[in-house]
């Protein structure tokens, strides 16, 4: 299997549930990212990890909790979400961090999250 | 404030014509600019990267230009096909080194 794989592809949860999104990359990359994509809005960067260390938290509410156990896996733990958190959550990876503009990012197909 | 603008209206063209999409930015001086394609229900796919000292870059039927004076990038698809129908995103390196995305322009190529 190649590329970036995200599971589940769809998730419906109530506001009091706890769930996790999973991302796995098979590209040997060192940097991984979480983005949020809402309808008609640009991708919003949430978190950045480089060699398993978090280097960026873009003022994301604490109800989103990332975890990166190794350079190939990235999780986003969800707890007590709000309806406005319904969106497509995308995981991406790049060879390394560097200046991000010089690094093509490879995206998974995302998890479509709906909060009831 | 820093801003990236892509035409939010869909671009409809006839098969075989050249599609031209625009990405304008303000209050940035990016060293790099990237273009991605996104199909419905899928993640973005990287297409091309162009550096500030490159005026133009080509890949098969795709051509990207980067005008740092006008603060604009143009993305061209020549001999367009219905399979080229998708949303195209531009992204540039912001002042903090992060990749910042535009909201994308949807291209519809009619047979």
PDB file of C-alpha atoms in Angstrom:
ATOM      1  CA  UNK A   1       0.000   0.000   0.000  1.00  0.00           C
ATOM      2  CA  UNK A   2       1.366   3.414  -0.917  1.00  0.00           C
ATOM      3  CA  UNK A   3       0.587   7.028  -0.161  1.00  0.00           C
ATOM      4  CA  UNK A   4      -1.383   8.407   2.747  1.00  0.00           C
ATOM      5  CA  UNK A   5      -4.289   6.428   4.165  1.00  0.00           C
ATOM      6  CA  UNK A   6      -6.937   7.846   6.455  1.00  0.00           C
ATOM      7  CA  UNK A   7      -9.561   5.950   8.446  1.00  0.00           C
ATOM      8  CA  UNK A   8     -12.452   6.068   8.854  1.00  0.00           C
ATOM      9  CA  UNK A   9     -13.606   7.783   5.669  1.00  0.00           C
ATOM     10  CA  UNK A  10     -16.858   8.875   7.299  1.00  0.00           C
ATOM     11  CA  UNK A  11     -17.710   9.453  10.937  1.00  0.00           C
ATOM     12  CA  UNK A  12     -20.924  10.567  12.577  1.00  0.00           C
ATOM     13  CA  UNK A  13     -20.758  11.300  16.272  1.00  0.00           C
ATOM     14  CA  UNK A  14     -22.686  13.005  19.002  1.00  0.00           C
ATOM     15  CA  UNK A  15     -21.275  15.973  20.862  1.00  0.00           C
ATOM     16  CA  UNK A  16     -20.442  13.909  23.937  1.00  0.00           C
ATOM     17  CA  UNK A  17     -18.683  11.054  22.131  1.00  0.00           C
ATOM     18  CA  UNK A  18     -14.969  10.356  21.993  1.00  0.00           C
ATOM     19  CA  UNK A  19     -13.524   9.120  18.737  1.00  0.00           C
ATOM     20  CA  UNK A  20     -10.166   9.056  16.944  1.00  0.00           C
ATOM     21  CA  UNK A  21      -9.094   9.645  13.377  1.00  0.00           C
ATOM     22  CA  UNK A  22      -6.137   7.706  12.052  1.00  0.00           C
ATOM     23  CA  UNK A  23      -3.595   8.570   9.385  1.00  0.00           C
ATOM     24  CA  UNK A  24      -0.803   6.376   8.062  1.00  0.00           C
ATOM     25  CA  UNK A  25       1.797   7.298   5.453  1.00  0.00           C
ATOM     26  CA  UNK A  26       3.903   4.822   3.508  1.00  0.00           C
ATOM     27  CA  UNK A  27       6.158   7.396   1.856  1.00  0.00           C
ATOM     28  CA  UNK A  28       9.005   7.516   4.368  1.00  0.00           C
ATOM     29  CA  UNK A  29       8.252  11.163   5.104  1.00  0.00           C
ATOM     30  CA  UNK A  30       9.276  12.896   8.298  1.00  0.00           C
ATOM     31  CA  UNK A  31       6.642  15.622   8.564  1.00  0.00           C
ATOM     32  CA  UNK A  32       2.910  15.110   9.004  1.00  0.00           C
ATOM     33  CA  UNK A  33       0.012  17.550   9.135  1.00  0.00           C
ATOM     34  CA  UNK A  34      -3.655  17.780  10.096  1.00  0.00           C
ATOM     35  CA  UNK A  35      -5.900  20.152   8.131  1.00  0.00           C
ATOM     36  CA  UNK A  36      -9.569  21.047   8.443  1.00  0.00           C
ATOM     37  CA  UNK A  37     -11.539  21.757   5.258  1.00  0.00           C
ATOM     38  CA  UNK A  38     -14.984  23.330   5.610  1.00  0.00           C
ATOM     39  CA  UNK A  39     -17.301  24.062   2.707  1.00  0.00           C
ATOM     40  CA  UNK A  40     -16.311  27.121   0.669  1.00  0.00           C
ATOM     41  CA  UNK A  41     -13.305  27.809   2.920  1.00  0.00           C
ATOM     42  CA  UNK A  42      -9.573  27.298   2.406  1.00  0.00           C
ATOM     43  CA  UNK A  43      -7.749  24.467   4.105  1.00  0.00           C
ATOM     44  CA  UNK A  44      -6.950  25.383   7.702  1.00  0.00           C
ATOM     45  CA  UNK A  45      -3.728  24.031   9.126  1.00  0.00           C
ATOM     46  CA  UNK A  46      -4.308  22.525  12.574  1.00  0.00           C
ATOM     47  CA  UNK A  47      -1.180  20.682  13.674  1.00  0.00           C
ATOM     48  CA  UNK A  48       2.292  19.931  12.353  1.00  0.00           C
ATOM     49  CA  UNK A  49       4.611  17.145  13.450  1.00  0.00           C
ATOM     50  CA  UNK A  50       8.253  16.727  12.475  1.00  0.00           C
ATOM     51  CA  UNK A  51      10.058  13.540  13.475  1.00  0.00           C
ATOM     52  CA  UNK A  52       7.179  12.773  15.885  1.00  0.00           C
ATOM     53  CA  UNK A  53       7.510  16.137  17.645  1.00  0.00           C
ATOM     54  CA  UNK A  54       4.711  18.687  17.471  1.00  0.00           C
ATOM     55  CA  UNK A  55       6.020  21.891  15.946  1.00  0.00           C
ATOM     56  CA  UNK A  56       2.783  23.715  15.318  1.00  0.00           C
ATOM     57  CA  UNK A  57      -0.556  24.071  17.056  1.00  0.00           C
ATOM     58  CA  UNK A  58      -2.524  26.623  15.106  1.00  0.00           C
ATOM     59  CA  UNK A  59      -4.692  27.794  18.018  1.00  0.00           C
ATOM     60  CA  UNK A  60      -6.786  24.645  17.831  1.00  0.00           C
ATOM     61  CA  UNK A  61      -9.337  24.078  20.633  1.00  0.00           C
ATOM     62  CA  UNK A  62      -8.328  21.473  23.182  1.00  0.00           C
ATOM     63  CA  UNK A  63     -11.234  19.227  22.172  1.00  0.00           C
ATOM     64  CA  UNK A  64      -8.894  18.203  19.328  1.00  0.00           C
ATOM     65  CA  UNK A  65      -5.886  16.267  20.608  1.00  0.00           C
ATOM     66  CA  UNK A  66      -3.220  15.026  18.195  1.00  0.00           C
ATOM     67  CA  UNK A  67      -0.868  12.124  18.745  1.00  0.00           C
ATOM     68  CA  UNK A  68       2.118  11.037  16.683  1.00  0.00           C
ATOM     69  CA  UNK A  69       3.633   7.789  17.992  1.00  0.00           C
ATOM     70  CA  UNK A  70       6.084   7.524  15.083  1.00  0.00           C
ATOM     71  CA  UNK A  71       6.841   9.229  11.772  1.00  0.00           C
ATOM     72  CA  UNK A  72       4.387   6.994   9.898  1.00  0.00           C
ATOM     73  CA  UNK A  73       1.304   7.369  12.075  1.00  0.00           C
ATOM     74  CA  UNK A  74      -0.765  10.328  13.160  1.00  0.00           C
ATOM     75  CA  UNK A  75      -3.954  10.372  15.190  1.00  0.00           C
ATOM     76  CA  UNK A  76      -6.499  13.050  15.972  1.00  0.00           C
ATOM     77  CA  UNK A  77      -8.456  12.354  19.138  1.00  0.00           C
ATOM     78  CA  UNK A  78     -11.856  14.021  19.294  1.00  0.00           C
ATOM     79  CA  UNK A  79     -13.792  14.816  22.446  1.00  0.00           C
ATOM     80  CA  UNK A  80     -16.902  16.890  23.122  1.00  0.00           C
ATOM     81  CA  UNK A  81     -17.050  18.370  19.642  1.00  0.00           C
ATOM     82  CA  UNK A  82     -19.401  21.114  18.482  1.00  0.00           C
ATOM     83  CA  UNK A  83     -21.617  21.182  15.375  1.00  0.00           C
ATOM     84  CA  UNK A  84     -19.275  23.707  13.738  1.00  0.00           C
ATOM     85  CA  UNK A  85     -16.537  21.062  13.859  1.00  0.00           C
ATOM     86  CA  UNK A  86     -18.323  19.149  11.103  1.00  0.00           C
ATOM     87  CA  UNK A  87     -15.889  19.201   8.178  1.00  0.00           C
ATOM     88  CA  UNK A  88     -13.457  17.155   6.118  1.00  0.00           C
ATOM     89  CA  UNK A  89     -10.304  16.405   8.114  1.00  0.00           C
ATOM     90  CA  UNK A  90      -7.272  15.854   5.947  1.00  0.00           C
ATOM     91  CA  UNK A  91      -3.921  14.367   6.844  1.00  0.00           C
ATOM     92  CA  UNK A  92      -0.831  15.176   4.789  1.00  0.00           C
ATOM     93  CA  UNK A  93       2.851  14.371   4.823  1.00  0.00           C
ATOM     94  CA  UNK A  94       5.996  15.839   3.298  1.00  0.00           C
ATOM     95  CA  UNK A  95       9.590  14.689   3.089  1.00  0.00           C
ATOM     96  CA  UNK A  96      10.622  17.042   5.845  1.00  0.00           C
ATOM     97  CA  UNK A  97       9.546  20.337   7.305  1.00  0.00           C
ATOM     98  CA  UNK A  98      12.016  22.850   5.899  1.00  0.00           C
ATOM     99  CA  UNK A  99      10.201  25.772   4.378  1.00  0.00           C
ATOM    100  CA  UNK A 100       6.835  24.255   3.693  1.00  0.00           C
ATOM    101  CA  UNK A 101       6.489  26.033   0.394  1.00  0.00           C
ATOM    102  CA  UNK A 102       9.362  24.025  -1.048  1.00  0.00           C
ATOM    103  CA  UNK A 103       7.828  20.722  -0.028  1.00  0.00           C
ATOM    104  CA  UNK A 104       5.010  19.131  -2.002  1.00  0.00           C
ATOM    105  CA  UNK A 105       2.465  17.732   0.427  1.00  0.00           C
ATOM    106  CA  UNK A 106       0.833  14.367  -0.068  1.00  0.00           C
ATOM    107  CA  UNK A 107      -2.715  14.177   1.211  1.00  0.00           C
ATOM    108  CA  UNK A 108      -4.991  11.381   2.275  1.00  0.00           C
ATOM    109  CA  UNK A 109      -8.611  11.381   1.150  1.00  0.00           C
ATOM    110  CA  UNK A 110      -9.795  12.638   4.501  1.00  0.00           C
ATOM    111  CA  UNK A 111     -12.394  11.753   7.088  1.00  0.00           C
ATOM    112  CA  UNK A 112     -15.800  13.365   6.594  1.00  0.00           C
ATOM    113  CA  UNK A 113     -16.911  14.193  10.129  1.00  0.00           C
ATOM    114  CA  UNK A 114     -20.489  15.043  11.033  1.00  0.00           C
ATOM    115  CA  UNK A 115     -21.410  16.164  14.534  1.00  0.00           C
ATOM    116  CA  UNK A 116     -25.017  15.649  15.557  1.00  0.00           C
TER     117      UNK A 116
ATOM    118  CA  UNK B   1      -3.566  41.434   6.153  1.00  0.00           C
ATOM    119  CA  UNK B   2      -2.232  38.520   4.105  1.00  0.00           C
ATOM    120  CA  UNK B   3      -4.650  37.211   1.542  1.00  0.00           C
ATOM    121  CA  UNK B   4      -4.826  34.648  -1.265  1.00  0.00           C
ATOM    122  CA  UNK B   5      -7.600  35.065  -3.787  1.00  0.00           C
ATOM    123  CA  UNK B   6      -8.844  32.538  -6.275  1.00  0.00           C
ATOM    124  CA  UNK B   7     -11.977  33.085  -8.302  1.00  0.00           C
ATOM    125  CA  UNK B   8     -14.778  31.556  -6.266  1.00  0.00           C
ATOM    126  CA  UNK B   9     -17.014  31.313  -9.313  1.00  0.00           C
ATOM    127  CA  UNK B  10     -16.764  28.105 -11.296  1.00  0.00           C
ATOM    128  CA  UNK B  11     -14.999  28.277 -14.637  1.00  0.00           C
ATOM    129  CA  UNK B  12     -16.915  26.568 -17.444  1.00  0.00           C
ATOM    130  CA  UNK B  13     -15.151  25.904 -20.719  1.00  0.00           C
ATOM    131  CA  UNK B  14     -15.540  23.745 -23.801  1.00  0.00           C
ATOM    132  CA  UNK B  15     -13.442  20.660 -24.329  1.00  0.00           C
ATOM    133  CA  UNK B  16     -10.279  21.378 -26.294  1.00  0.00           C
ATOM    134  CA  UNK B  17      -9.981  24.992 -25.123  1.00  0.00           C
ATOM    135  CA  UNK B  18      -7.337  26.329 -22.757  1.00  0.00           C
ATOM    136  CA  UNK B  19      -8.427  26.844 -19.169  1.00  0.00           C
ATOM    137  CA  UNK B  20      -6.748  29.657 -17.249  1.00  0.00           C
ATOM    138  CA  UNK B  21      -7.093  29.924 -13.488  1.00  0.00           C
ATOM    139  CA  UNK B  22      -5.832  32.839 -11.433  1.00  0.00           C
ATOM    140  CA  UNK B  23      -4.261  33.056  -8.005  1.00  0.00           C
ATOM    141  CA  UNK B  24      -3.641  36.534  -6.574  1.00  0.00           C
ATOM    142  CA  UNK B  25      -1.978  37.282  -3.291  1.00  0.00           C
ATOM    143  CA  UNK B  26      -1.377  40.349  -1.180  1.00  0.00           C
ATOM    144  CA  UNK B  27       1.054  41.120   1.621  1.00  0.00           C
ATOM    145  CA  UNK B  28       3.133  38.032   0.898  1.00  0.00           C
ATOM    146  CA  UNK B  29       6.514  37.610  -0.747  1.00  0.00           C
ATOM    147  CA  UNK B  30       6.497  33.851  -1.263  1.00  0.00           C
ATOM    148  CA  UNK B  31       9.590  32.092  -2.470  1.00  0.00           C
ATOM    149  CA  UNK B  32       7.476  29.182  -3.732  1.00  0.00           C
ATOM    150  CA  UNK B  33       3.987  28.658  -5.046  1.00  0.00           C
ATOM    151  CA  UNK B  34       2.215  25.338  -5.528  1.00  0.00           C
ATOM    152  CA  UNK B  35      -0.865  24.126  -7.378  1.00  0.00           C
ATOM    153  CA  UNK B  36      -3.043  21.186  -6.348  1.00  0.00           C
ATOM    154  CA  UNK B  37      -6.026  19.414  -7.837  1.00  0.00           C
ATOM    155  CA  UNK B  38      -8.912  18.229  -5.651  1.00  0.00           C
ATOM    156  CA  UNK B  39     -11.729  15.970  -6.801  1.00  0.00           C
ATOM    157  CA  UNK B  40     -15.005  15.729  -4.829  1.00  0.00           C
ATOM    158  CA  UNK B  41     -14.596  13.555  -1.736  1.00  0.00           C
ATOM    159  CA  UNK B  42     -10.840  13.242  -2.243  1.00  0.00           C
ATOM    160  CA  UNK B  43      -7.755  14.908  -0.838  1.00  0.00           C
ATOM    161  CA  UNK B  44      -5.738  17.457  -2.834  1.00  0.00           C
ATOM    162  CA  UNK B  45      -3.144  16.089  -5.225  1.00  0.00           C
ATOM    163  CA  UNK B  46       0.084  18.012  -5.833  1.00  0.00           C
ATOM    164  CA  UNK B  47       0.559  19.156  -9.437  1.00  0.00           C
ATOM    165  CA  UNK B  48       3.334  21.729  -9.755  1.00  0.00           C
ATOM    166  CA  UNK B  49       5.704  23.849  -7.707  1.00  0.00           C
ATOM    167  CA  UNK B  50       7.237  27.050  -9.042  1.00  0.00           C
ATOM    168  CA  UNK B  51       9.978  29.137  -7.438  1.00  0.00           C
ATOM    169  CA  UNK B  52      10.096  32.924  -7.359  1.00  0.00           C
ATOM    170  CA  UNK B  53      13.016  33.018  -9.791  1.00  0.00           C
ATOM    171  CA  UNK B  54      11.134  30.849 -12.305  1.00  0.00           C
ATOM    172  CA  UNK B  55       8.763  32.731 -14.542  1.00  0.00           C
ATOM    173  CA  UNK B  56       7.125  29.653 -15.974  1.00  0.00           C
ATOM    174  CA  UNK B  57       6.934  25.912 -15.399  1.00  0.00           C
ATOM    175  CA  UNK B  58       5.389  23.213 -17.584  1.00  0.00           C
ATOM    176  CA  UNK B  59       4.274  19.641 -17.066  1.00  0.00           C
ATOM    177  CA  UNK B  60       2.549  17.926 -19.974  1.00  0.00           C
ATOM    178  CA  UNK B  61      -0.602  20.016 -20.691  1.00  0.00           C
ATOM    179  CA  UNK B  62      -0.121  22.146 -17.572  1.00  0.00           C
ATOM    180  CA  UNK B  63       1.656  25.484 -17.403  1.00  0.00           C
ATOM    181  CA  UNK B  64       2.135  27.723 -14.388  1.00  0.00           C
ATOM    182  CA  UNK B  65       3.435  31.273 -14.359  1.00  0.00           C
ATOM    183  CA  UNK B  66       4.580  33.266 -11.358  1.00  0.00           C
ATOM    184  CA  UNK B  67       4.703  37.058 -11.542  1.00  0.00           C
ATOM    185  CA  UNK B  68       6.114  38.447  -8.307  1.00  0.00           C
ATOM    186  CA  UNK B  69       5.564  42.016  -9.481  1.00  0.00           C
ATOM    187  CA  UNK B  70       1.859  41.512 -10.124  1.00  0.00           C
ATOM    188  CA  UNK B  71       1.671  39.098  -7.153  1.00  0.00           C
ATOM    189  CA  UNK B  72      -0.117  36.625  -9.340  1.00  0.00           C
ATOM    190  CA  UNK B  73       0.145  33.058 -10.579  1.00  0.00           C
ATOM    191  CA  UNK B  74      -1.706  31.760 -13.620  1.00  0.00           C
ATOM    192  CA  UNK B  75      -2.453  28.069 -14.104  1.00  0.00           C
ATOM    193  CA  UNK B  76      -3.168  26.927 -17.658  1.00  0.00           C
ATOM    194  CA  UNK B  77      -4.524  23.618 -18.904  1.00  0.00           C
ATOM    195  CA  UNK B  78      -4.220  23.332 -22.667  1.00  0.00           C
ATOM    196  CA  UNK B  79      -6.433  21.062 -24.794  1.00  0.00           C
ATOM    197  CA  UNK B  80      -8.726  20.646 -21.794  1.00  0.00           C
ATOM    198  CA  UNK B  81     -10.688  17.423 -21.325  1.00  0.00           C
ATOM    199  CA  UNK B  82     -13.779  16.589 -19.242  1.00  0.00           C
ATOM    200  CA  UNK B  83     -11.444  14.569 -16.976  1.00  0.00           C
ATOM    201  CA  UNK B  84      -9.754  17.855 -16.044  1.00  0.00           C
ATOM    202  CA  UNK B  85     -12.940  18.933 -14.248  1.00  0.00           C
ATOM    203  CA  UNK B  86     -12.017  19.431 -10.590  1.00  0.00           C
ATOM    204  CA  UNK B  87     -11.219  22.130  -8.050  1.00  0.00           C
ATOM    205  CA  UNK B  88      -7.751  23.626  -8.335  1.00  0.00           C
ATOM    206  CA  UNK B  89      -6.027  25.067  -5.278  1.00  0.00           C
ATOM    207  CA  UNK B  90      -3.062  27.371  -5.157  1.00  0.00           C
ATOM    208  CA  UNK B  91      -0.849  27.435  -2.104  1.00  0.00           C
ATOM    209  CA  UNK B  92       2.120  29.541  -1.137  1.00  0.00           C
ATOM    210  CA  UNK B  93       4.621  29.751   1.629  1.00  0.00           C
ATOM    211  CA  UNK B  94       3.452  32.369   4.075  1.00  0.00           C
ATOM    212  CA  UNK B  95       5.651  34.706   6.030  1.00  0.00           C
ATOM    213  CA  UNK B  96       5.939  32.157   8.877  1.00  0.00           C
ATOM    214  CA  UNK B  97       7.075  29.358   6.564  1.00  0.00           C
ATOM    215  CA  UNK B  98       3.694  27.631   6.614  1.00  0.00           C
ATOM    216  CA  UNK B  99       1.877  26.573   3.456  1.00  0.00           C
ATOM    217  CA  UNK B 100      -1.225  28.719   3.018  1.00  0.00           C
ATOM    218  CA  UNK B 101      -4.005  27.580   0.665  1.00  0.00           C
ATOM    219  CA  UNK B 102      -6.483  29.534  -1.410  1.00  0.00           C
ATOM    220  CA  UNK B 103     -10.111  28.427  -1.394  1.00  0.00           C
ATOM    221  CA  UNK B 104      -9.853  26.984  -4.892  1.00  0.00           C
ATOM    222  CA  UNK B 105     -11.539  27.453  -8.260  1.00  0.00           C
ATOM    223  CA  UNK B 106     -13.806  24.783  -9.709  1.00  0.00           C
ATOM    224  CA  UNK B 107     -13.235  23.999 -13.364  1.00  0.00           C
ATOM    225  CA  UNK B 108     -15.951  22.333 -15.439  1.00  0.00           C
ATOM    226  CA  UNK B 109     -14.953  21.145 -18.914  1.00  0.00           C
ATOM    227  CA  UNK B 110     -17.943  20.370 -21.104  1.00  0.00           C
ATOM    228  CA  UNK B 111     -17.696  17.818 -23.918  1.00  0.00           C
TER     229      UNK B 111
END
